[in-house]
Amino acid sequence: MSKVRWRRAGAIYVDIALLGVILLLYSPRLTGLPVHEWLGVALGLPVVVHLLWSWSWIRTATTQFIARRDARARANYIANWILFVLIVVEVASGIAISEVALPAFGVSTINDRTWRALHNQTLNATLLLLGIHAAMNWRLLVVGIRRYITIPRLLGVKRRVSTPT
Amino acid sequence: MRVAARVLGILLVALAIVVTVLLWLGPPTLAREYVVKSEVARFAPTIGHGLIQLGGESFLLAVVIYASRRWFRVRL
């Protein structure tokens, strides 16, 4: 597998893992609070990898945003920034009111009502922006999955080759 | 080295966001404490409730993606 192909496949796997982790974070009744908190802390890693793998896009989009080229691309750029801010706020407020993760390091926390409300209210906006982010990049995601995910091929599903955008 | 610089950049932006929120709300205080017996016990995992919650959240996300693409023409 060439380096470019390996990177693109890796990016798709990281995206799928990221989506899985986020959905698990939205289900504390399934994971329980300790796993919820540790998953939240661990979320930083796939987010950073996702951003690093999208770095060329970030650079180009920033340049285009400043140059005011395309309204749709600008909206996508702003939506991505809002999503990043929401995820950071979500994780930070979660850590601030954590009952397991921070106390495990010997740091005592207070279950503050305001931080708790911020944590709970940011959830809905994050889900909305996450959906918009996925919708915006849907074609790239589908093409990537068809090209690089091996499970459908193992199941005998024929791979459809299409030109990436 | 380039990757390290990018990671540092991401972390600095994240730190700036956290500091902004911290200045806005102030650090957690006992005066605003939410009194509950045990959050860990309250969120004790159960397969039934858990799967319903996971399914519900996944469905909600799918609805947002579908509505965005189908009705609001959210695409690049």
Short mmCIF file of C-alpha atoms in Angstrom, two decimals:
data_model
loop_
_atom_site.label_atom_id
_atom_site.label_comp_id
_atom_site.label_asym_id
_atom_site.label_seq_id
_atom_site.Cartn_x
_atom_site.Cartn_y
_atom_site.Cartn_z
CA MET A 1 0.00 0.00 0.00
CA SER A 2 1.43 3.40 -1.00
CA LYS A 3 2.03 6.09 1.61
CA VAL A 4 -0.85 8.28 0.34
CA ARG A 5 -3.24 5.33 0.27
CA TRP A 6 -2.15 4.27 3.76
CA ARG A 7 -2.76 7.80 5.06
CA ARG A 8 -6.20 8.04 3.48
CA ALA A 9 -7.18 4.61 4.82
CA GLY A 10 -5.88 5.60 8.27
CA ALA A 11 -7.90 8.82 8.16
CA ILE A 12 -11.10 6.91 7.38
CA TYR A 13 -10.47 4.44 10.23
CA VAL A 14 -9.77 7.31 12.64
CA ASP A 15 -12.99 9.06 11.54
CA ILE A 16 -15.03 5.91 12.14
CA ALA A 17 -13.37 5.37 15.53
CA LEU A 18 -14.01 9.01 16.43
CA LEU A 19 -17.68 8.69 15.53
CA GLY A 20 -17.92 5.49 17.58
CA VAL A 21 -16.29 7.10 20.63
CA ILE A 22 -18.56 10.15 20.38
CA LEU A 23 -21.68 7.97 20.16
CA LEU A 24 -20.49 6.02 23.23
CA LEU A 25 -19.92 9.32 25.03
CA TYR A 26 -23.54 10.19 24.28
CA SER A 27 -24.59 6.96 26.00
CA PRO A 28 -23.43 7.13 29.65
CA ARG A 29 -26.26 4.75 30.57
CA LEU A 30 -24.46 2.10 28.51
CA THR A 31 -20.89 2.81 29.58
CA GLY A 32 -21.38 4.02 33.15
CA LEU A 33 -19.86 7.23 34.48
CA PRO A 34 -16.22 6.08 34.93
CA VAL A 35 -15.91 4.84 31.32
CA HIS A 36 -17.77 7.96 30.12
CA GLU A 37 -15.22 10.20 31.83
CA TRP A 38 -12.14 8.30 30.68
CA LEU A 39 -13.49 8.13 27.11
CA GLY A 40 -14.02 11.88 27.27
CA VAL A 41 -10.41 12.44 28.32
CA ALA A 42 -9.21 10.00 25.63
CA LEU A 43 -11.30 11.77 22.96
CA GLY A 44 -8.54 14.37 22.62
CA LEU A 45 -6.24 11.87 20.88
CA PRO A 46 -8.45 10.90 17.90
CA VAL A 47 -9.54 14.55 17.56
CA VAL A 48 -5.90 15.67 17.28
CA VAL A 49 -5.13 12.85 14.79
CA HIS A 50 -8.25 13.79 12.78
CA LEU A 51 -7.09 17.42 12.66
CA LEU A 52 -3.51 16.47 11.77
CA TRP A 53 -4.71 14.27 8.91
CA SER A 54 -6.92 17.13 7.70
CA TRP A 55 -4.12 19.67 8.01
CA SER A 56 -3.71 20.35 4.28
CA TRP A 57 -7.47 21.03 4.08
CA ILE A 58 -7.27 23.32 7.13
CA ARG A 59 -4.44 25.30 5.53
CA THR A 60 -6.23 25.62 2.18
CA ALA A 61 -9.58 26.45 3.79
CA THR A 62 -8.01 29.14 5.97
CA THR A 63 -6.42 30.76 2.90
CA GLN A 64 -9.68 30.57 0.96
CA PHE A 65 -11.62 31.91 3.94
CA ILE A 66 -9.38 34.96 4.07
CA ALA A 67 -9.58 35.33 0.27
CA ARG A 68 -13.41 35.06 0.47
CA ARG A 69 -13.72 32.64 -2.46
CA ASP A 70 -16.71 30.36 -1.94
CA ALA A 71 -19.67 30.95 0.41
CA ARG A 72 -20.30 27.22 0.90
CA ALA A 73 -16.66 26.56 1.77
CA ARG A 74 -16.71 29.52 4.16
CA ALA A 75 -19.83 28.17 5.89
CA ASN A 76 -18.12 24.77 6.19
CA TYR A 77 -15.03 26.41 7.65
CA ILE A 78 -17.06 28.33 10.26
CA ALA A 79 -19.11 25.19 11.12
CA ASN A 80 -15.88 23.23 11.66
CA TRP A 81 -14.54 25.93 13.99
CA ILE A 82 -17.78 25.96 15.99
CA LEU A 83 -17.66 22.15 16.25
CA PHE A 84 -14.07 22.30 17.53
CA VAL A 85 -14.97 24.94 20.13
CA LEU A 86 -18.01 22.92 21.26
CA ILE A 87 -15.97 19.72 21.65
CA VAL A 88 -13.30 21.54 23.67
CA VAL A 89 -15.99 23.12 25.90
CA GLU A 90 -17.73 19.76 26.27
CA VAL A 91 -14.54 17.95 27.32
CA ALA A 92 -13.31 20.80 29.57
CA SER A 93 -16.63 21.16 31.39
CA GLY A 94 -16.79 17.37 31.77
CA ILE A 95 -13.33 17.32 33.31
CA ALA A 96 -14.26 20.23 35.62
CA ILE A 97 -17.19 18.28 37.13
CA SER A 98 -15.61 14.82 36.84
CA GLU A 99 -16.13 12.43 39.74
CA VAL A 100 -13.70 9.72 38.63
CA ALA A 101 -11.04 10.95 36.18
CA LEU A 102 -9.60 13.96 38.03
CA PRO A 103 -10.01 12.44 41.52
CA ALA A 104 -7.96 9.48 40.21
CA PHE A 105 -5.05 11.93 39.91
CA GLY A 106 -5.66 13.21 43.43
CA VAL A 107 -7.44 16.37 42.27
CA SER A 108 -10.72 17.00 44.10
CA THR A 109 -13.57 18.41 42.01
CA ILE A 110 -16.86 20.18 42.72
CA ASN A 111 -20.04 19.20 40.91
CA ASP A 112 -20.75 22.84 40.04
CA ARG A 113 -24.29 23.55 38.71
CA THR A 114 -23.11 26.10 36.14
CA TRP A 115 -20.39 23.88 34.67
CA ARG A 116 -22.79 20.98 34.74
CA ALA A 117 -25.41 23.00 32.85
CA LEU A 118 -22.76 24.05 30.30
CA HIS A 119 -21.75 20.38 29.87
CA ASN A 120 -25.37 19.27 29.37
CA GLN A 121 -26.48 22.12 27.13
CA THR A 122 -23.46 21.97 24.83
CA LEU A 123 -24.40 18.35 24.05
CA ASN A 124 -27.27 19.21 21.71
CA ALA A 125 -25.37 21.85 19.77
CA THR A 126 -22.42 19.46 19.41
CA LEU A 127 -24.66 16.72 18.02
CA LEU A 128 -26.21 19.17 15.57
CA LEU A 129 -22.83 20.44 14.37
CA LEU A 130 -21.47 16.89 14.22
CA GLY A 131 -24.37 15.95 11.93
CA ILE A 132 -23.77 19.00 9.75
CA HIS A 133 -20.04 18.18 9.62
CA ALA A 134 -20.79 14.60 8.55
CA ALA A 135 -23.36 15.82 6.00
CA MET A 136 -20.89 18.32 4.54
CA ASN A 137 -18.21 15.66 4.09
CA TRP A 138 -20.60 12.79 3.32
CA ARG A 139 -19.32 12.15 -0.20
CA LEU A 140 -15.68 12.04 0.92
CA LEU A 141 -16.64 9.70 3.75
CA VAL A 142 -18.61 7.33 1.51
CA VAL A 143 -15.91 7.29 -1.19
CA GLY A 144 -13.25 6.69 1.48
CA ILE A 145 -15.19 3.83 3.05
CA ARG A 146 -15.79 2.20 -0.34
CA ARG A 147 -12.13 2.49 -1.27
CA TYR A 148 -10.29 1.72 1.91
CA ILE A 149 -12.46 -0.27 4.30
CA THR A 150 -11.80 -3.95 3.85
CA ILE A 151 -14.85 -5.37 5.66
CA PRO A 152 -17.27 -5.00 2.70
CA ARG A 153 -14.71 -6.72 0.46
CA LEU A 154 -14.35 -9.55 2.96
CA LEU A 155 -18.12 -9.94 2.88
CA GLY A 156 -18.01 -10.19 -0.88
CA VAL A 157 -19.45 -6.74 -1.62
CA LYS A 158 -18.01 -5.34 -4.84
CA ARG A 159 -15.93 -2.19 -4.50
CA ARG A 160 -17.11 0.76 -6.52
CA VAL A 161 -14.20 2.90 -7.69
CA SER A 162 -15.00 6.56 -8.08
CA THR A 163 -12.88 9.64 -8.44
CA PRO A 164 -12.28 11.47 -5.14
CA THR A 165 -13.16 15.15 -5.12
CA MET B 1 9.01 18.50 14.33
CA ARG B 2 6.31 19.85 12.00
CA VAL B 3 3.73 17.50 13.54
CA ALA B 4 4.78 18.56 17.05
CA ALA B 5 4.31 22.22 16.09
CA ARG B 6 0.84 21.49 14.73
CA VAL B 7 -0.15 19.53 17.86
CA LEU B 8 1.13 22.41 19.98
CA GLY B 9 -0.94 24.82 17.88
CA ILE B 10 -4.10 22.73 18.37
CA LEU B 11 -3.45 22.49 22.13
CA LEU B 12 -2.86 26.24 22.41
CA VAL B 13 -6.15 27.02 20.64
CA ALA B 14 -7.93 24.53 22.93
CA LEU B 15 -6.27 26.15 25.96
CA ALA B 16 -7.41 29.60 24.80
CA ILE B 17 -11.01 28.31 24.59
CA VAL B 18 -10.79 26.74 28.06
CA VAL B 19 -9.32 29.91 29.59
CA THR B 20 -12.11 31.98 27.98
CA VAL B 21 -14.78 29.70 29.48
CA LEU B 22 -12.99 29.71 32.83
CA LEU B 23 -12.93 33.53 32.86
CA TRP B 24 -16.59 33.61 31.85
CA LEU B 25 -17.95 31.12 34.44
CA GLY B 26 -15.23 31.22 37.06
CA PRO B 27 -13.82 28.05 38.61
CA PRO B 28 -16.27 25.52 40.12
CA THR B 29 -17.33 26.66 43.61
CA LEU B 30 -19.06 25.04 46.58
CA ALA B 31 -21.70 27.82 46.52
CA ARG B 32 -22.98 26.43 43.22
CA GLU B 33 -22.60 22.78 44.09
CA TYR B 34 -25.14 20.41 42.59
CA VAL B 35 -26.06 18.10 45.44
CA VAL B 36 -26.70 14.54 44.40
CA LYS B 37 -25.98 11.38 46.40
CA SER B 38 -23.74 9.69 43.85
CA GLU B 39 -23.42 10.40 40.12
CA VAL B 40 -21.55 7.13 39.65
CA ALA B 41 -24.49 5.21 41.14
CA ARG B 42 -27.01 7.32 39.19
CA PHE B 43 -25.29 6.38 35.92
CA ALA B 44 -24.83 2.71 36.79
CA PRO B 45 -24.71 1.02 33.39
CA THR B 46 -27.64 -1.09 32.30
CA ILE B 47 -27.71 -2.94 28.99
CA GLY B 48 -31.35 -2.18 28.22
CA HIS B 49 -31.30 1.55 28.98
CA GLY B 50 -27.81 1.85 27.54
CA LEU B 51 -28.68 0.30 24.18
CA ILE B 52 -31.84 2.42 23.97
CA GLN B 53 -29.78 5.54 24.64
CA LEU B 54 -27.08 4.54 22.12
CA GLY B 55 -29.72 3.71 19.50
CA GLY B 56 -31.58 6.96 20.20
CA GLU B 57 -28.49 9.14 19.90
CA SER B 58 -27.35 7.32 16.73
CA PHE B 59 -30.84 7.76 15.26
CA LEU B 60 -30.82 11.46 16.16
CA LEU B 61 -27.46 11.92 14.46
CA ALA B 62 -28.71 10.04 11.40
CA VAL B 63 -31.79 12.31 11.27
CA VAL B 64 -29.58 15.43 11.43
CA ILE B 65 -27.34 14.10 8.62
CA TYR B 66 -30.34 13.07 6.50
CA ALA B 67 -32.20 16.36 7.03
CA SER B 68 -29.06 18.38 6.36
CA ARG B 69 -28.36 16.61 3.08
CA ARG B 70 -31.89 16.07 1.87
CA TRP B 71 -33.75 19.24 2.86
CA PHE B 72 -31.12 21.83 3.68
CA ARG B 73 -28.73 20.84 0.89
CA VAL B 74 -25.74 20.82 3.21
CA ARG B 75 -22.89 19.58 1.04
CA LEU B 76 -19.61 20.79 -0.35
#
